[in-house]
Coordinates of N, CA and C in Angstrom, one line a residue:
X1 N -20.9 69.9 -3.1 CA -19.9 68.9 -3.5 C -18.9 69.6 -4.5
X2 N -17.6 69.2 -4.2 CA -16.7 70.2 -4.9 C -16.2 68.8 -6.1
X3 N -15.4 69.3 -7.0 CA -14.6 68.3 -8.5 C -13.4 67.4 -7.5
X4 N -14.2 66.2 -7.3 CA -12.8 65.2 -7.4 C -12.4 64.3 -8.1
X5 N -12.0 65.1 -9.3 CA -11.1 64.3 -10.2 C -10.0 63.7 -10.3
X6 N -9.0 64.9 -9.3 CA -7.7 64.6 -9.2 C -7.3 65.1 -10.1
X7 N -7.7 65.6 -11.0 CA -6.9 66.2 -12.2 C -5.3 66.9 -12.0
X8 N -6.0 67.8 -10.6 CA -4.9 68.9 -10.4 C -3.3 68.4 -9.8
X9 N -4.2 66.9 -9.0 CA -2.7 66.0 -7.9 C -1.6 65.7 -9.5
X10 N -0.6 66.3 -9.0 CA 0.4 65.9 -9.8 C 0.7 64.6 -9.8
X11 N 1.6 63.1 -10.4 CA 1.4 62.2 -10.8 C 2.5 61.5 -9.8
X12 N 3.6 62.5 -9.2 CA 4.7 62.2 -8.4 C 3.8 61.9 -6.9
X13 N 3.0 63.3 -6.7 CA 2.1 62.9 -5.4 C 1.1 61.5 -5.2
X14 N 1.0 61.6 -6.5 CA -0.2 60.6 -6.5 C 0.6 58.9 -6.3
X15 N 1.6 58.9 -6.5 CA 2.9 57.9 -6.3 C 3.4 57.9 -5.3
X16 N 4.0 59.2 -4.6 CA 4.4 58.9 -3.1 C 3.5 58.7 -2.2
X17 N 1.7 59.1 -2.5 CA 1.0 58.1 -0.9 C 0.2 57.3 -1.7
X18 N 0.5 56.6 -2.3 CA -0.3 55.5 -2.7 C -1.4 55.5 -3.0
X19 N -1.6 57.0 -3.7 CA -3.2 57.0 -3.4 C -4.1 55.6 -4.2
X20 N -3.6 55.6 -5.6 CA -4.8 54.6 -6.3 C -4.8 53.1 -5.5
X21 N -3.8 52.6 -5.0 CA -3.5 51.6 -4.1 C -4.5 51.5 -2.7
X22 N -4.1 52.4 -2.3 CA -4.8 52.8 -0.7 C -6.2 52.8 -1.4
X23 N -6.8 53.8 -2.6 CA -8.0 53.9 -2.7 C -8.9 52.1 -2.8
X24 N -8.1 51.3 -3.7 CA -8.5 50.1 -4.0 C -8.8 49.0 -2.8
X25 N -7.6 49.6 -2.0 CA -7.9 49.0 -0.2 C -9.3 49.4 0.4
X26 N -9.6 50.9 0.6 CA -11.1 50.9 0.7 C -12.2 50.3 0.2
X27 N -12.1 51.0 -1.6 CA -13.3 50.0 -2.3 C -13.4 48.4 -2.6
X28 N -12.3 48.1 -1.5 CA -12.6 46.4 -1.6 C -13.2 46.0 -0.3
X29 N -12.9 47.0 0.8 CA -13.4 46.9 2.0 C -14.9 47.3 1.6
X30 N -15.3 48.3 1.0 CA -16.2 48.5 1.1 C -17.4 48.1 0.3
X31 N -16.7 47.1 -0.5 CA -17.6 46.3 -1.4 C -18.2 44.8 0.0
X32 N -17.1 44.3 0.4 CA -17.5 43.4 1.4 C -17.8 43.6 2.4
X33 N -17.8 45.1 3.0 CA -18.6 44.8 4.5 C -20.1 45.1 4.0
X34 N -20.8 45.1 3.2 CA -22.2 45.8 3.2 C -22.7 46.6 4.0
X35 N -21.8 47.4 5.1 CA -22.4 47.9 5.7 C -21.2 49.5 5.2
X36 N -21.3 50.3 6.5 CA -20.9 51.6 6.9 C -19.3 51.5 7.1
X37 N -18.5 52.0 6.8 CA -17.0 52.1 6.4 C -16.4 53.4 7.2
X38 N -15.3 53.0 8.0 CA -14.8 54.4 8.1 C -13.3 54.1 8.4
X39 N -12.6 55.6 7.6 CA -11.0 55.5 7.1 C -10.5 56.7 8.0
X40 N -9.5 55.7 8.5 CA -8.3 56.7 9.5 C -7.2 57.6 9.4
X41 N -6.6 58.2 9.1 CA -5.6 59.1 8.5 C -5.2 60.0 9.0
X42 N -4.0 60.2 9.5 CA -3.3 61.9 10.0 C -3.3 62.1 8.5
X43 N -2.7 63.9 9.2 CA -2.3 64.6 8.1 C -1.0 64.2 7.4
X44 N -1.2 64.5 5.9 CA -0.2 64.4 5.4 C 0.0 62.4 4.8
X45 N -1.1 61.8 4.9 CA -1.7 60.5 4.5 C -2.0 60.6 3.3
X46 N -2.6 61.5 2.7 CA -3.4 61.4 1.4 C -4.6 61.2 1.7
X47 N -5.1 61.4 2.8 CA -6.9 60.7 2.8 C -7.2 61.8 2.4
X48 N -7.6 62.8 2.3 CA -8.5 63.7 1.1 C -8.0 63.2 -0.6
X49 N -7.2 62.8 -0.8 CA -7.2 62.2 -2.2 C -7.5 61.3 -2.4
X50 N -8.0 59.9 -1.6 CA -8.0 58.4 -1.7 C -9.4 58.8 -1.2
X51 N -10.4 59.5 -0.5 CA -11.9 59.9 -0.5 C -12.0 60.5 -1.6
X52 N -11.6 61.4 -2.8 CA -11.8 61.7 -4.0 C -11.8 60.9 -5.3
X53 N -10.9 59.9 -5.0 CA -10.7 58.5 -6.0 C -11.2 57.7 -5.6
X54 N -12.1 57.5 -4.4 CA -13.0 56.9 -3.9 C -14.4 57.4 -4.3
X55 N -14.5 58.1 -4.8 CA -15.7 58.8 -4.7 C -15.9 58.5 -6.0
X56 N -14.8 59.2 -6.9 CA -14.7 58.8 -8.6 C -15.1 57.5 -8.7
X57 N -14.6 57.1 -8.3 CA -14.6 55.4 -8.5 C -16.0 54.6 -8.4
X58 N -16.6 55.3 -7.6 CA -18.1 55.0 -6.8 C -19.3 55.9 -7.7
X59 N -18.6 57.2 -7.8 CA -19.7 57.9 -8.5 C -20.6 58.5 -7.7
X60 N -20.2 58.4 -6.3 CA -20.6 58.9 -5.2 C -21.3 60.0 -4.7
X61 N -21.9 60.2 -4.1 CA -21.8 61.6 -3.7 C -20.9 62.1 -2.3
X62 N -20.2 63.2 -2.5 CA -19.2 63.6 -1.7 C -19.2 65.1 -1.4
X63 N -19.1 64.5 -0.1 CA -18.5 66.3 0.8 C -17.8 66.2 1.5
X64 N -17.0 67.2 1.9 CA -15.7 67.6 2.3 C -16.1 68.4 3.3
X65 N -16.0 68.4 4.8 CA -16.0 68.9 6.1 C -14.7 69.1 6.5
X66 N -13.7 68.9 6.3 CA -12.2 68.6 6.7 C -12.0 69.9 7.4
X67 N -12.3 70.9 6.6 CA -12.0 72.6 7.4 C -12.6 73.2 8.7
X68 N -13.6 72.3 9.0 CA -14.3 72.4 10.1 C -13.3 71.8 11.5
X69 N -14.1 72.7 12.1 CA -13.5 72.4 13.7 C -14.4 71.7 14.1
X70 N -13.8 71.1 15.8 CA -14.2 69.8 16.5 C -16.2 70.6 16.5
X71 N -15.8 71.7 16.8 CA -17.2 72.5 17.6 C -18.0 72.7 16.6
X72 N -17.8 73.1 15.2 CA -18.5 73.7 13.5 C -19.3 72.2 13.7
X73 N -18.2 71.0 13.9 CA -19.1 69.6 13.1 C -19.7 69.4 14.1
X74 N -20.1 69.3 15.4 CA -21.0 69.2 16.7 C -22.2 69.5 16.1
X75 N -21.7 71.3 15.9 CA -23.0 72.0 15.7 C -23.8 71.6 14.2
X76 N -22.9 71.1 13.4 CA -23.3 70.8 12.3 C -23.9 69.8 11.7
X77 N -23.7 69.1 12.6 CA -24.1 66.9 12.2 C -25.3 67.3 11.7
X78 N -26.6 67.7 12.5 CA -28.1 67.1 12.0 C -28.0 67.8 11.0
X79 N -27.3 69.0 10.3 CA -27.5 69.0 8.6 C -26.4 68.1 8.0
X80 N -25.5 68.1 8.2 CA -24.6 67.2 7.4 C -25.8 65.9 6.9
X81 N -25.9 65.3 8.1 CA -27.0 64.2 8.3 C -28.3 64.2 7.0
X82 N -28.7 65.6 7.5 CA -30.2 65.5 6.1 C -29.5 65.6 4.6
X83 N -28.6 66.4 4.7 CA -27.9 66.2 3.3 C -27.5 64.5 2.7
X84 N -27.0 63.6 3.5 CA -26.9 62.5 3.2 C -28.2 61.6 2.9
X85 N -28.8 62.6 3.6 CA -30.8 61.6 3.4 C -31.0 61.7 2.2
X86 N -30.9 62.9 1.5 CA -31.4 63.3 0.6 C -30.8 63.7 -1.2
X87 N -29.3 62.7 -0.5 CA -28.7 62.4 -2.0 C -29.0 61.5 -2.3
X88 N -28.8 61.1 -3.7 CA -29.3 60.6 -5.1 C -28.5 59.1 -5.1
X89 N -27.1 59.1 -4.4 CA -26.7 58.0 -4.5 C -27.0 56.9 -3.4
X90 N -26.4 55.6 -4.0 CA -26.7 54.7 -2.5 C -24.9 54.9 -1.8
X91 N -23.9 55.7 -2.6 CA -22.2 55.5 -1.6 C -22.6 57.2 -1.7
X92 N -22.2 57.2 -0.5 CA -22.0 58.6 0.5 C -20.4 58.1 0.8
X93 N -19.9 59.4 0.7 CA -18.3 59.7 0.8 C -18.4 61.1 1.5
X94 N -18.0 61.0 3.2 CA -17.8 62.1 3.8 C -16.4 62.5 4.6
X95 N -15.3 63.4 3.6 CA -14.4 63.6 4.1 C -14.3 64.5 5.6
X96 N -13.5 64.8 6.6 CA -13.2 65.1 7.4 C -15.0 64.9 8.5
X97 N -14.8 63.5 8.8 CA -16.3 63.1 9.9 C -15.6 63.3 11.0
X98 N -16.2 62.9 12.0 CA -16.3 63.1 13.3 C -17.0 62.4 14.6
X99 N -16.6 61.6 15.2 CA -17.5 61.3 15.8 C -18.2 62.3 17.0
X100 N -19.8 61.6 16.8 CA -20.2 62.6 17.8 C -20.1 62.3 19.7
X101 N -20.2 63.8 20.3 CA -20.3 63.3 21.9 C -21.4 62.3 22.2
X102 N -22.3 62.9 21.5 CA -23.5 61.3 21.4 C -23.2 60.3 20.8
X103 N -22.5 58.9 21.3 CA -22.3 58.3 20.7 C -24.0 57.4 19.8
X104 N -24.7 57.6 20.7 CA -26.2 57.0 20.5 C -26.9 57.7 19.1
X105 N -26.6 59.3 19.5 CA -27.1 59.5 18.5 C -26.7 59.5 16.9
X106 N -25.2 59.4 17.1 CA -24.2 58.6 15.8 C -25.4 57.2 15.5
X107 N -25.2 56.1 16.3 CA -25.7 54.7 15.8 C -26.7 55.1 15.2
X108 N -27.8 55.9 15.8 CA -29.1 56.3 15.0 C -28.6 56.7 14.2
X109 N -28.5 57.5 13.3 CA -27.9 58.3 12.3 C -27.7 57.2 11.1
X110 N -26.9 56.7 12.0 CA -25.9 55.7 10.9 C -27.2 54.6 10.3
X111 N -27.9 53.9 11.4 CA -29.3 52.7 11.4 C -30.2 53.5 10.5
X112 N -30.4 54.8 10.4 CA -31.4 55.5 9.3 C -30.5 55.0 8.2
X113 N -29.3 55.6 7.8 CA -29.1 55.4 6.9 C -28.8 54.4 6.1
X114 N -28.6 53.2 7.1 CA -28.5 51.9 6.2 C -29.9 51.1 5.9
X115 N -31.5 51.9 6.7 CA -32.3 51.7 6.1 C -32.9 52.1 5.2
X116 N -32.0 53.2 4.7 CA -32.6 53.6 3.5 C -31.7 53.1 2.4
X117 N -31.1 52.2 2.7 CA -30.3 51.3 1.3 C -28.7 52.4 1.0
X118 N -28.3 53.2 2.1 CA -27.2 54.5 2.0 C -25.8 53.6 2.5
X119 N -25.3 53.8 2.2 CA -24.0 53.4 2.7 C -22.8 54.2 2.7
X120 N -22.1 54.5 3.9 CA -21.3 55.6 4.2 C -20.3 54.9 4.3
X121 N -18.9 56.0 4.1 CA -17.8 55.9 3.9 C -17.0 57.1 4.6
X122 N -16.7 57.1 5.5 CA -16.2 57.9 6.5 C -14.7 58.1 6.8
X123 N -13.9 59.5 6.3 CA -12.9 59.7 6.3 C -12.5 60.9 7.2
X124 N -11.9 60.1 8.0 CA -11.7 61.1 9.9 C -10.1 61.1 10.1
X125 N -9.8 61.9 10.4 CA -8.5 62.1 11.5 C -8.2 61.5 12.3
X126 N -9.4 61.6 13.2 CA -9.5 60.9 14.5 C -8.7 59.5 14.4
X127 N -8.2 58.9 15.4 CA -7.5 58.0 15.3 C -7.9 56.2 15.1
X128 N -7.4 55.4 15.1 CA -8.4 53.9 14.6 C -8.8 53.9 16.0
X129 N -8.3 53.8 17.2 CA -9.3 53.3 17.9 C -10.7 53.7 18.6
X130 N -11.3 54.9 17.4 CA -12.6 55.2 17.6 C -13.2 54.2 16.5
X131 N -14.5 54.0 16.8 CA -15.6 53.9 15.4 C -17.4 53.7 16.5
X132 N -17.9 53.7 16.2 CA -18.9 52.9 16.6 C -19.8 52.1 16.2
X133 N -20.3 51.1 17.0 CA -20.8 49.9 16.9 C -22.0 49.9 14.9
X134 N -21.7 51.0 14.2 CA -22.8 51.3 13.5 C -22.1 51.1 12.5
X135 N -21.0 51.1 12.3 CA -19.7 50.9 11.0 C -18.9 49.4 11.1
X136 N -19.3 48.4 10.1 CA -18.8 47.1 9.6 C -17.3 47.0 9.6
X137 N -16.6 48.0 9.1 CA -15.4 47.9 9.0 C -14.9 49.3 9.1
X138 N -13.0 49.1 9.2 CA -12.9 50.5 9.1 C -11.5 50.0 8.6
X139 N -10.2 51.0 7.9 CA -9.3 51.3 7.5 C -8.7 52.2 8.1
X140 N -6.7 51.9 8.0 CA -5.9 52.7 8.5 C -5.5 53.5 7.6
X141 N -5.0 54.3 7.0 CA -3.6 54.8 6.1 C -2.9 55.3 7.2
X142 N -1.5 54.7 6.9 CA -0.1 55.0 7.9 C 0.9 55.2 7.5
X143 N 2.2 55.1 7.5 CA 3.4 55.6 6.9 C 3.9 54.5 7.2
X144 N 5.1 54.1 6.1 CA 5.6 52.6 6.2 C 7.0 53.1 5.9
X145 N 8.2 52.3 6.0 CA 9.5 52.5 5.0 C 9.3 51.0 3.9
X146 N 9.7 51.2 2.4 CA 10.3 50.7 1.8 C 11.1 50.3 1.0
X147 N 12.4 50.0 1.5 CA 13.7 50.2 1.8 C 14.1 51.6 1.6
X148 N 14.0 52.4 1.0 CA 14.9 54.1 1.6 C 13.8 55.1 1.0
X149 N 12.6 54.4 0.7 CA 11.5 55.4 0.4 C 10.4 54.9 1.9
X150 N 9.5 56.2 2.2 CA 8.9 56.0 2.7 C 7.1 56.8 2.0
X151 N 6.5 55.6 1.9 CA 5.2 55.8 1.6 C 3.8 55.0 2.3
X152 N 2.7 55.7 2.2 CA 1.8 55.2 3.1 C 0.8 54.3 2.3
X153 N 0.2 52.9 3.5 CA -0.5 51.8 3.1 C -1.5 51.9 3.6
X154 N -2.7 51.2 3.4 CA -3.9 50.8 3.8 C -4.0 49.8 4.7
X155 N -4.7 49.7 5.9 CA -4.6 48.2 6.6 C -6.6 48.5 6.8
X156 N -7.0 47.2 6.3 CA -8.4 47.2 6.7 C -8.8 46.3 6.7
X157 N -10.0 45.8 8.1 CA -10.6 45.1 9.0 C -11.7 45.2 9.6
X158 N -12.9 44.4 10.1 CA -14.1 44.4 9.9 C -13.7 44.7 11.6
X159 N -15.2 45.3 11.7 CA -14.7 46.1 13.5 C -15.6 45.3 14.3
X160 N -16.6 44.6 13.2 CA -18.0 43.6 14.4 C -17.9 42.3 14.1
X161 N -17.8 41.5 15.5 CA -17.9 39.9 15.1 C -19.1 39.9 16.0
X162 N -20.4 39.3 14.9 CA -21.5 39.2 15.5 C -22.1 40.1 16.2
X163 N -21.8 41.4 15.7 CA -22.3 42.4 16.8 C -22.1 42.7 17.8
X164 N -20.8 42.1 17.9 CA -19.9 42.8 19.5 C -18.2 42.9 18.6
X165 N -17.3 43.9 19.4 CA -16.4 44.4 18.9 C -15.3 43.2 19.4
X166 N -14.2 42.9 19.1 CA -13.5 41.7 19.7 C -12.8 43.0 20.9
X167 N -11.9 42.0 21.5 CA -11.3 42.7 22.9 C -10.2 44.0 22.4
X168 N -9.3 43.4 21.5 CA -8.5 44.4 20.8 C -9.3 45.9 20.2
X169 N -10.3 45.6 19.7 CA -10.7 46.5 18.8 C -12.0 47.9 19.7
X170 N -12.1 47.4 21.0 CA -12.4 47.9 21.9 C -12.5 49.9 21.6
X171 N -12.9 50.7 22.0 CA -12.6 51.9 21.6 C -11.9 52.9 22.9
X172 N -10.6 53.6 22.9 CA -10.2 54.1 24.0 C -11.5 55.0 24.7
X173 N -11.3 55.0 26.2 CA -12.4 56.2 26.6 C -12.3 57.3 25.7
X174 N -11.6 57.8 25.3 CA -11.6 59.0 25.3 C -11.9 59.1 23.2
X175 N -13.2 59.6 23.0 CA -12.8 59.6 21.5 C -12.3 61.2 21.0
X176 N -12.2 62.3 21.3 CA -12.3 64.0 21.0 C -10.8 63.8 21.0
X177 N -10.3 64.6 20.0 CA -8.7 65.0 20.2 C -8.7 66.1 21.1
X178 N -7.4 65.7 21.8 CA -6.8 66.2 22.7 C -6.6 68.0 22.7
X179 N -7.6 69.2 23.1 CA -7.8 70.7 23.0 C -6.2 71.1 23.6
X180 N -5.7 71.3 23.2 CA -4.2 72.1 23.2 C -4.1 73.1 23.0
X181 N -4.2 74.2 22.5 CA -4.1 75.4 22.0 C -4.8 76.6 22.8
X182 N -4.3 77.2 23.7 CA -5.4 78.2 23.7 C -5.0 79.4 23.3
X183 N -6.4 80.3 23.4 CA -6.6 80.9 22.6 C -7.7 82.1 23.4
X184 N -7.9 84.0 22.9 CA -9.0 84.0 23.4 C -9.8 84.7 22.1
X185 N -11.0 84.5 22.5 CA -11.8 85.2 21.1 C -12.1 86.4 21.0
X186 N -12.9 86.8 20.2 CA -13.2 88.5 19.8 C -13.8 88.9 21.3
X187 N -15.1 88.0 21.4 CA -15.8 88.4 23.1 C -15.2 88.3 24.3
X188 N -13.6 88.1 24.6 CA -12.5 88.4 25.3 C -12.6 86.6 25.8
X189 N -13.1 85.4 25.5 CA -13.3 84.2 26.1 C -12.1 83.1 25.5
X190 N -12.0 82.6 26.9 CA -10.8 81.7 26.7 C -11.1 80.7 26.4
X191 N -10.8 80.1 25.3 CA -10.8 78.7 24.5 C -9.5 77.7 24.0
X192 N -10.7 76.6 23.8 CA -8.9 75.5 24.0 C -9.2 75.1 22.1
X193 N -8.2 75.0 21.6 CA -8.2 74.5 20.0 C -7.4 72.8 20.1
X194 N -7.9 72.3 19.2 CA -7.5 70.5 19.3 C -6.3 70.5 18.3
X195 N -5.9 71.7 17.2 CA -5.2 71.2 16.2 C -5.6 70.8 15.2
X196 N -6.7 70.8 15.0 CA -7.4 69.8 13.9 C -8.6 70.5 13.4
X197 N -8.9 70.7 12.0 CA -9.9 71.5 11.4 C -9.4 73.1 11.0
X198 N -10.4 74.1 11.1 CA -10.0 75.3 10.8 C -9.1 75.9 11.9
X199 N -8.1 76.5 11.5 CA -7.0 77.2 12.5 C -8.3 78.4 12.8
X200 N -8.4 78.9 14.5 CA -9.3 79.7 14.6 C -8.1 81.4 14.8
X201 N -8.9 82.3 13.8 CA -8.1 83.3 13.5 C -7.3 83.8 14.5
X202 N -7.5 84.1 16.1 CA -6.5 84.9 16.7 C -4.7 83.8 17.0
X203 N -5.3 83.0 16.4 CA -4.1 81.6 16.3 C -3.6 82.2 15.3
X204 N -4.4 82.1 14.0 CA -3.3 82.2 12.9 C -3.2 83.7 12.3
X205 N -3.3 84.7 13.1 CA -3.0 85.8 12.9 C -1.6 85.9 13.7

């Protein structure tokens, strides 16, 4: 777990995305869903700052995945996973999640943890129309104009009525961002990159 104090965010940034605003949008969401929370964000939103002032705010415990690729977090869930077993708090704050190709074995995941009194807080890329049936509510941050400034707001809503999702809130087939990039690796293999997580080196060389 790395220092989210914010100390370092200058006070101008911290004003153009809203962060304390947007963060208060979460912790009100996530005071009333009692359950599992998860926040939406492109780049350039502030959600790694508003998961830090969330965290502050909570006293949380928090980790930061964001640098990881689609394939690092695959490979990586069932530790991410035991690490969240085995912290101290009841708010888990996990910047850059993911949902998994198993959507089943997400729900499990999520059903352990809310039987152990854990309550997650999930800050993804991925777009709002993923979540699964294991998360109470979830949040947008988006970009808005107001009047000749533009800064980004919170929109957040509970994703289960009675345990089924309403018709709008349905989740696209497709939850993985879209592999664009190719690329080939050191072992001469051709690979596709999504854009999202760590730039893989023969890209950003």
């Amino acid at each position: 777990m790395r220092d989210y104090t914010l100390s370092e965010v200058s006070a101008d940034t911290m004003g153009r995305l809203n962060v304390r605003a947007n963060a208060a949008c979460v912790l009100n969401m996530h005071e009333d869903s009692g359950g599992h929370c998860s926040v939406s964000g492109w780049s350039g939103t502030g959600k790694s700052l508003v998961a830090r002032a969330c965290a502050a705010a909570l006293a949380a415990d928090y980790h930061d995945y964001s640098a990881l690729s689609d394939e690092e977090w695959e490979a990586a869930h069932q530790d991410v996973f035991r690490r969240l077993h085995s912290g101290s708090m009841r708010a888990v704050i996990v910047d850059g999640f993911r949902p998994l190709r198993d959507a089943t074995a997400l729900q499990t995941q999520l059903a352990s943890l809310e039987r152990m009194g854990i309550r997650l807080i999930a800050f993804t890329q991925d777009g709002p129309d993923w979540f699964s049936d294991g998360f109470s509510s979830q949040a947008v941050l988006s970009f808005s104009r107001e009047g000749n400034h533009r800064t980004v707001n919170c929109t957040a809503s509970r994703t289960q009525l009675n345990g089924q999702l309403s018709p709008a809130q349905q989740p696209s087939p497709s939850r993985k961002a879209v592999k664009k990039y190719a690329y080939t690796d050191d072992n001469g293999n051709q690979k596709l990159w999504s854009g999202r997580g760590r730039k893989p080196i023969p890209i950003a060389a």
